[in-house]
mmCIF file of C-alpha atoms in Angstrom:
data_model
loop_
_atom_site.group_PDB
_atom_site.id
_atom_site.type_symbol
_atom_site.label_atom_id
_atom_site.label_comp_id
_atom_site.label_asym_id
_atom_site.label_seq_id
_atom_site.Cartn_x
_atom_site.Cartn_y
_atom_site.Cartn_z
ATOM 1 C CA MET A 88 3.407 -52.974 24.523
ATOM 2 C CA VAL A 89 6.639 -54.799 25.344
ATOM 3 C CA ASN A 90 6.622 -56.884 28.597
ATOM 4 C CA GLY A 91 3.824 -54.771 29.905
ATOM 5 C CA VAL A 92 5.652 -51.545 29.279
ATOM 6 C CA ARG A 93 4.188 -49.257 26.723
ATOM 7 C CA SER A 94 6.721 -47.950 24.263
ATOM 8 C CA THR A 95 6.196 -44.425 23.151
ATOM 9 C CA SER A 96 9.343 -43.991 21.237
ATOM 10 C CA ALA A 97 7.810 -45.113 17.892
ATOM 11 C CA ARG A 98 5.069 -42.651 18.226
ATOM 12 C CA ARG A 99 7.000 -39.654 18.982
ATOM 13 C CA PRO A 100 7.623 -38.540 15.400
ATOM 14 C CA ARG A 101 3.953 -38.813 14.581
ATOM 15 C CA VAL A 102 2.812 -36.731 17.587
ATOM 16 C CA TYR A 103 5.501 -34.195 16.755
ATOM 17 C CA THR A 104 4.149 -33.990 13.199
ATOM 18 C CA ILE A 105 0.600 -33.593 14.246
ATOM 19 C CA ARG A 106 1.478 -30.821 16.676
ATOM 20 C CA ILE A 107 3.658 -28.889 14.134
ATOM 21 C CA LEU A 108 1.380 -29.174 11.180
ATOM 22 C CA PRO A 109 -1.143 -26.601 12.329
ATOM 23 C CA LEU A 110 1.738 -24.310 13.239
ATOM 24 C CA VAL A 111 3.287 -24.639 9.862
ATOM 25 C CA LEU A 112 -0.060 -24.074 8.234
ATOM 26 C CA ALA A 113 -0.734 -21.035 10.436
ATOM 27 C CA LEU A 114 2.667 -19.585 9.596
ATOM 28 C CA ALA A 115 1.995 -20.054 5.911
ATOM 29 C CA VAL A 116 -1.294 -18.229 6.198
ATOM 30 C CA VAL A 117 0.259 -15.422 8.222
ATOM 31 C CA ARG A 118 3.101 -15.067 5.768
ATOM 32 C CA ALA A 119 0.821 -14.910 2.864
ATOM 33 C CA ALA A 120 -1.338 -12.324 4.635
ATOM 34 C CA LEU A 121 1.606 -10.249 5.649
ATOM 35 C CA GLY A 122 3.605 -10.982 2.545
ATOM 36 C CA VAL A 123 4.973 -7.701 1.253
ATOM 37 C CA GLU A 124 5.401 -7.416 -2.529
ATOM 38 C CA MET A 125 8.529 -5.635 -3.591
ATOM 39 C CA LEU A 126 9.027 -3.687 -6.800
ATOM 40 C CA GLY A 127 12.701 -3.223 -6.909
ATOM 41 C CA ASP A 128 13.348 -1.281 -3.711
ATOM 42 C CA ILE A 129 9.807 -0.260 -3.378
ATOM 43 C CA THR A 130 7.327 -1.987 -1.144
ATOM 44 C CA VAL A 131 3.799 -2.467 -2.379
ATOM 45 C CA GLU A 132 0.897 -2.052 0.110
ATOM 46 C CA PRO A 133 -1.990 -4.148 -1.421
ATOM 47 C CA THR A 134 -4.666 -1.722 -0.282
ATOM 48 C CA MET A 135 -2.930 1.126 -2.092
ATOM 49 C CA VAL A 136 -2.954 -0.453 -5.522
ATOM 50 C CA LYS A 137 -5.317 -0.324 -8.443
ATOM 51 C CA GLY A 138 -5.196 -2.741 -11.298
ATOM 52 C CA PRO A 139 -3.918 -6.314 -11.691
ATOM 53 C CA ALA A 140 -0.421 -7.482 -10.774
ATOM 54 C CA THR A 141 -0.153 -8.926 -14.298
ATOM 55 C CA ALA A 142 -0.566 -5.460 -15.938
ATOM 56 C CA PRO A 143 2.296 -4.802 -18.449
ATOM 57 C CA VAL A 144 2.665 -1.177 -17.111
ATOM 58 C CA THR A 145 3.157 -0.301 -13.510
ATOM 59 C CA ILE A 146 2.947 3.197 -12.367
ATOM 60 C CA VAL A 147 4.249 4.078 -9.008
ATOM 61 C CA GLU A 148 2.973 7.502 -7.797
ATOM 62 C CA PHE A 149 4.710 9.370 -4.963
ATOM 63 C CA SER A 150 2.390 11.993 -3.824
ATOM 64 C CA ASP A 151 1.542 14.421 -1.072
ATOM 65 C CA TYR A 152 -2.128 14.892 -0.024
ATOM 66 C CA GLN A 153 -1.372 18.532 1.002
ATOM 67 C CA MET B 52 -7.231 7.534 -17.470
ATOM 68 C CA LEU B 53 -6.733 4.184 -15.632
ATOM 69 C CA LYS B 54 -10.140 3.084 -16.862
ATOM 70 C CA GLU B 55 -9.024 3.821 -20.393
ATOM 71 C CA TYR B 56 -6.236 1.346 -20.095
ATOM 72 C CA GLY B 57 -8.144 -1.256 -18.089
ATOM 73 C CA SER B 58 -6.102 -4.299 -17.018
ATOM 74 C CA ARG B 59 -2.964 -2.989 -18.867
ATOM 75 C CA VAL B 60 -1.965 -0.553 -16.191
ATOM 76 C CA ARG B 61 -1.428 -0.909 -12.491
ATOM 77 C CA LEU B 62 -1.198 2.078 -10.169
ATOM 78 C CA ILE B 63 0.692 1.881 -6.845
ATOM 79 C CA PHE B 64 0.324 4.776 -4.528
ATOM 80 C CA LYS B 65 3.140 5.790 -2.241
ATOM 81 C CA ASP B 66 3.079 8.253 0.625
ATOM 82 C CA LEU B 67 5.377 11.242 0.350
ATOM 83 C CA PRO B 68 4.177 13.880 2.774
ATOM 84 C CA LEU B 69 6.554 16.843 2.332
ATOM 85 C CA ALA B 70 8.160 18.184 5.448
ATOM 86 C CA SER B 71 6.926 21.693 4.610
ATOM 87 C CA HIS B 72 3.336 20.505 4.757
ATOM 88 C CA ASP B 73 2.495 20.165 8.441
ATOM 89 C CA LEU B 74 -0.867 18.569 7.938
ATOM 90 C CA ALA B 75 0.079 16.135 5.258
ATOM 91 C CA ARG B 76 1.552 13.472 7.477
ATOM 92 C CA PRO B 77 -1.483 12.939 9.534
ATOM 93 C CA ALA B 78 -3.506 12.805 6.366
ATOM 94 C CA HIS B 79 -1.292 9.998 4.957
ATOM 95 C CA GLU B 80 -1.551 8.123 8.193
ATOM 96 C CA ALA B 81 -5.321 8.559 8.154
ATOM 97 C CA ALA B 82 -5.526 7.213 4.610
ATOM 98 C CA ARG B 83 -3.667 4.057 5.668
ATOM 99 C CA CYS B 84 -6.072 3.725 8.649
ATOM 100 C CA ALA B 85 -8.977 3.947 6.131
ATOM 101 C CA GLY B 86 -7.119 1.207 4.134
ATOM 102 C CA SER B 87 -6.745 -1.071 7.087
ATOM 103 C CA LEU B 88 -10.583 -0.729 7.592
ATOM 104 C CA GLY B 89 -11.286 -1.493 3.891
ATOM 105 C CA ARG B 90 -11.824 2.010 2.465
ATOM 106 C CA TYR B 91 -8.501 3.235 1.209
ATOM 107 C CA TRP B 92 -9.452 4.585 -2.275
ATOM 108 C CA PRO B 93 -12.665 6.398 -1.264
ATOM 109 C CA TYR B 94 -10.735 8.049 1.594
ATOM 110 C CA HIS B 95 -7.789 8.835 -0.648
ATOM 111 C CA ASP B 96 -10.116 10.545 -3.160
ATOM 112 C CA THR B 97 -11.818 12.454 -0.414
ATOM 113 C CA LEU B 98 -8.500 13.810 0.817
ATOM 114 C CA PHE B 99 -7.561 15.092 -2.604
ATOM 115 C CA ALA B 100 -10.971 16.649 -3.027
ATOM 116 C CA ASN B 101 -10.656 18.519 0.233
ATOM 117 C CA GLN B 102 -6.988 19.482 0.409
ATOM 118 C CA PRO B 103 -5.581 21.129 2.431
ATOM 119 C CA LYS B 104 -8.199 20.778 5.107
ATOM 120 C CA PHE B 105 -6.586 17.987 7.193
ATOM 121 C CA ALA B 106 -7.208 18.989 10.824
ATOM 122 C CA ARG B 107 -8.075 16.049 13.015
ATOM 123 C CA ALA B 108 -11.746 16.947 13.015
ATOM 124 C CA ASP B 109 -11.672 17.060 9.170
ATOM 125 C CA LEU B 110 -9.982 13.637 9.012
ATOM 126 C CA LEU B 111 -12.649 12.154 11.281
ATOM 127 C CA ARG B 112 -15.399 13.732 9.273
ATOM 128 C CA TYR B 113 -14.108 12.285 6.028
ATOM 129 C CA ALA B 114 -13.942 8.914 7.628
ATOM 130 C CA ALA B 115 -17.621 9.146 8.484
ATOM 131 C CA GLU B 116 -18.372 10.288 5.019
ATOM 132 C CA VAL B 117 -16.848 7.204 3.385
ATOM 133 C CA GLY B 118 -18.566 4.884 5.893
ATOM 134 C CA LEU B 119 -15.751 4.034 8.256
ATOM 135 C CA PRO B 120 -16.398 3.120 11.904
ATOM 136 C CA GLY B 121 -15.578 6.316 13.765
ATOM 137 C CA ASP B 122 -14.194 4.673 16.886
ATOM 138 C CA LYS B 123 -11.836 2.292 15.242
ATOM 139 C CA PHE B 124 -10.666 4.916 12.804
ATOM 140 C CA ALA B 125 -10.086 7.497 15.631
ATOM 141 C CA ALA B 126 -8.112 5.006 17.628
ATOM 142 C CA CYS B 127 -5.932 4.192 14.627
ATOM 143 C CA LEU B 128 -5.366 7.806 13.815
ATOM 144 C CA ASP B 129 -4.586 8.860 17.427
ATOM 145 C CA ALA B 130 -2.269 5.953 17.960
ATOM 146 C CA ARG B 131 -0.415 6.829 14.751
ATOM 147 C CA ARG B 132 -0.600 3.241 13.972
ATOM 148 C CA PHE B 133 0.835 3.661 10.420
ATOM 149 C CA ALA B 134 3.456 6.317 11.139
ATOM 150 C CA PRO B 135 6.284 3.791 10.489
ATOM 151 C CA GLU B 136 4.772 2.714 7.117
ATOM 152 C CA VAL B 137 4.441 6.394 5.969
ATOM 153 C CA GLU B 138 8.000 7.070 7.094
ATOM 154 C CA ALA B 139 9.133 3.926 5.205
ATOM 155 C CA ASP B 140 7.620 5.274 2.011
ATOM 156 C CA VAL B 141 9.425 8.562 2.617
ATOM 157 C CA GLU B 142 12.683 6.689 2.960
ATOM 158 C CA GLN B 143 12.133 4.638 -0.117
ATOM 159 C CA ALA B 144 11.446 7.807 -2.149
ATOM 160 C CA ARG B 145 14.630 9.335 -0.871
ATOM 161 C CA ALA B 146 16.538 6.124 -1.746
ATOM 162 C CA ILE B 147 15.546 6.049 -5.377
ATOM 163 C CA GLY B 148 16.032 9.749 -5.896
ATOM 164 C CA VAL B 149 12.510 11.196 -5.688
ATOM 165 C CA ARG B 150 12.786 14.826 -4.550
ATOM 166 C CA GLY B 151 9.313 16.242 -4.917
ATOM 167 C CA THR B 152 5.643 15.489 -5.523
ATOM 168 C CA PRO B 153 4.148 14.188 -7.504
ATOM 169 C CA THR B 154 6.745 11.855 -8.965
ATOM 170 C CA PHE B 155 5.931 8.870 -11.035
ATOM 171 C CA VAL B 156 7.916 5.750 -11.884
ATOM 172 C CA VAL B 157 6.532 4.192 -15.057
ATOM 173 C CA ASN B 158 8.007 0.703 -15.536
ATOM 174 C CA GLY B 159 11.149 1.833 -13.680
ATOM 175 C CA ARG B 160 11.363 5.244 -15.567
ATOM 176 C CA LEU B 161 11.316 8.223 -13.074
ATOM 177 C CA VAL B 162 9.145 11.117 -14.167
ATOM 178 C CA ALA B 163 9.041 14.124 -11.902
ATOM 179 C CA GLY B 164 6.219 16.542 -11.624
ATOM 180 C CA ALA B 165 2.622 16.765 -12.748
ATOM 181 C CA LEU B 166 2.150 16.004 -16.468
ATOM 182 C CA PRO B 167 -0.612 16.904 -18.892
ATOM 183 C CA VAL B 168 -2.857 13.895 -19.571
ATOM 184 C CA GLU B 169 -1.653 13.644 -23.124
ATOM 185 C CA ASP B 170 2.020 13.374 -22.017
ATOM 186 C CA PHE B 171 1.067 10.709 -19.556
ATOM 187 C CA ARG B 172 -0.795 8.763 -22.200
ATOM 188 C CA THR B 173 2.350 8.925 -24.380
ATOM 189 C CA LEU B 174 4.458 7.586 -21.504
ATOM 190 C CA ILE B 175 2.145 4.698 -20.934
ATOM 191 C CA ASP B 176 1.864 3.911 -24.704
ATOM 192 C CA GLU B 177 5.698 3.933 -24.860
ATOM 193 C CA ALA B 178 5.957 1.524 -21.881
ATOM 194 C CA LEU B 179 3.378 -0.740 -23.512
ATOM 195 C CA ARG B 180 5.302 -0.765 -26.791
ATOM 196 C CA ASP B 181 8.599 -1.530 -24.891
ATOM 197 C CA ARG B 182 6.893 -4.591 -23.298
ATOM 198 C CA ARG B 183 5.962 -6.135 -26.639
#
């Protein structure tokens, strides 16, 4: 308070930070969830993988169900 | 064979429905729908066990067999929700020179055609030696 007038300028950065923090966290979660692993030029869909990412041998199989 | 190598081998499956197989693309899209509902590999195995019976009714029946919720699966399949992803796989295959199925890429080495198990074992063993 300065001469009966409430100054908000000093609080603005803090309010901004509080507002943006959940957004940043949400974006990080979304990016992690949607993060697409790349193997050279090949995208890796996590549900279509068997075996650990640390395996020394990676086999990519291109196949046709029919 | 994957069981034999345990954590030393990772398998990544990529969709490559051939243009000459008119029922293949819906089957690939159906498998991805199954994946989005948490049952990719059981559905994948069911498709291979039942090829080439991939009419819509078949795809829905397989979904029920592997325990997928019928309404969600049907909605995904009918909306062709994963058509872009399947097409992206086809494009990637084309881009790296894959011409037919099956084609394997073993640690970056392109191997075309189905191989006898022994030949595949040799390929994996070579790749493991190269990594040491």
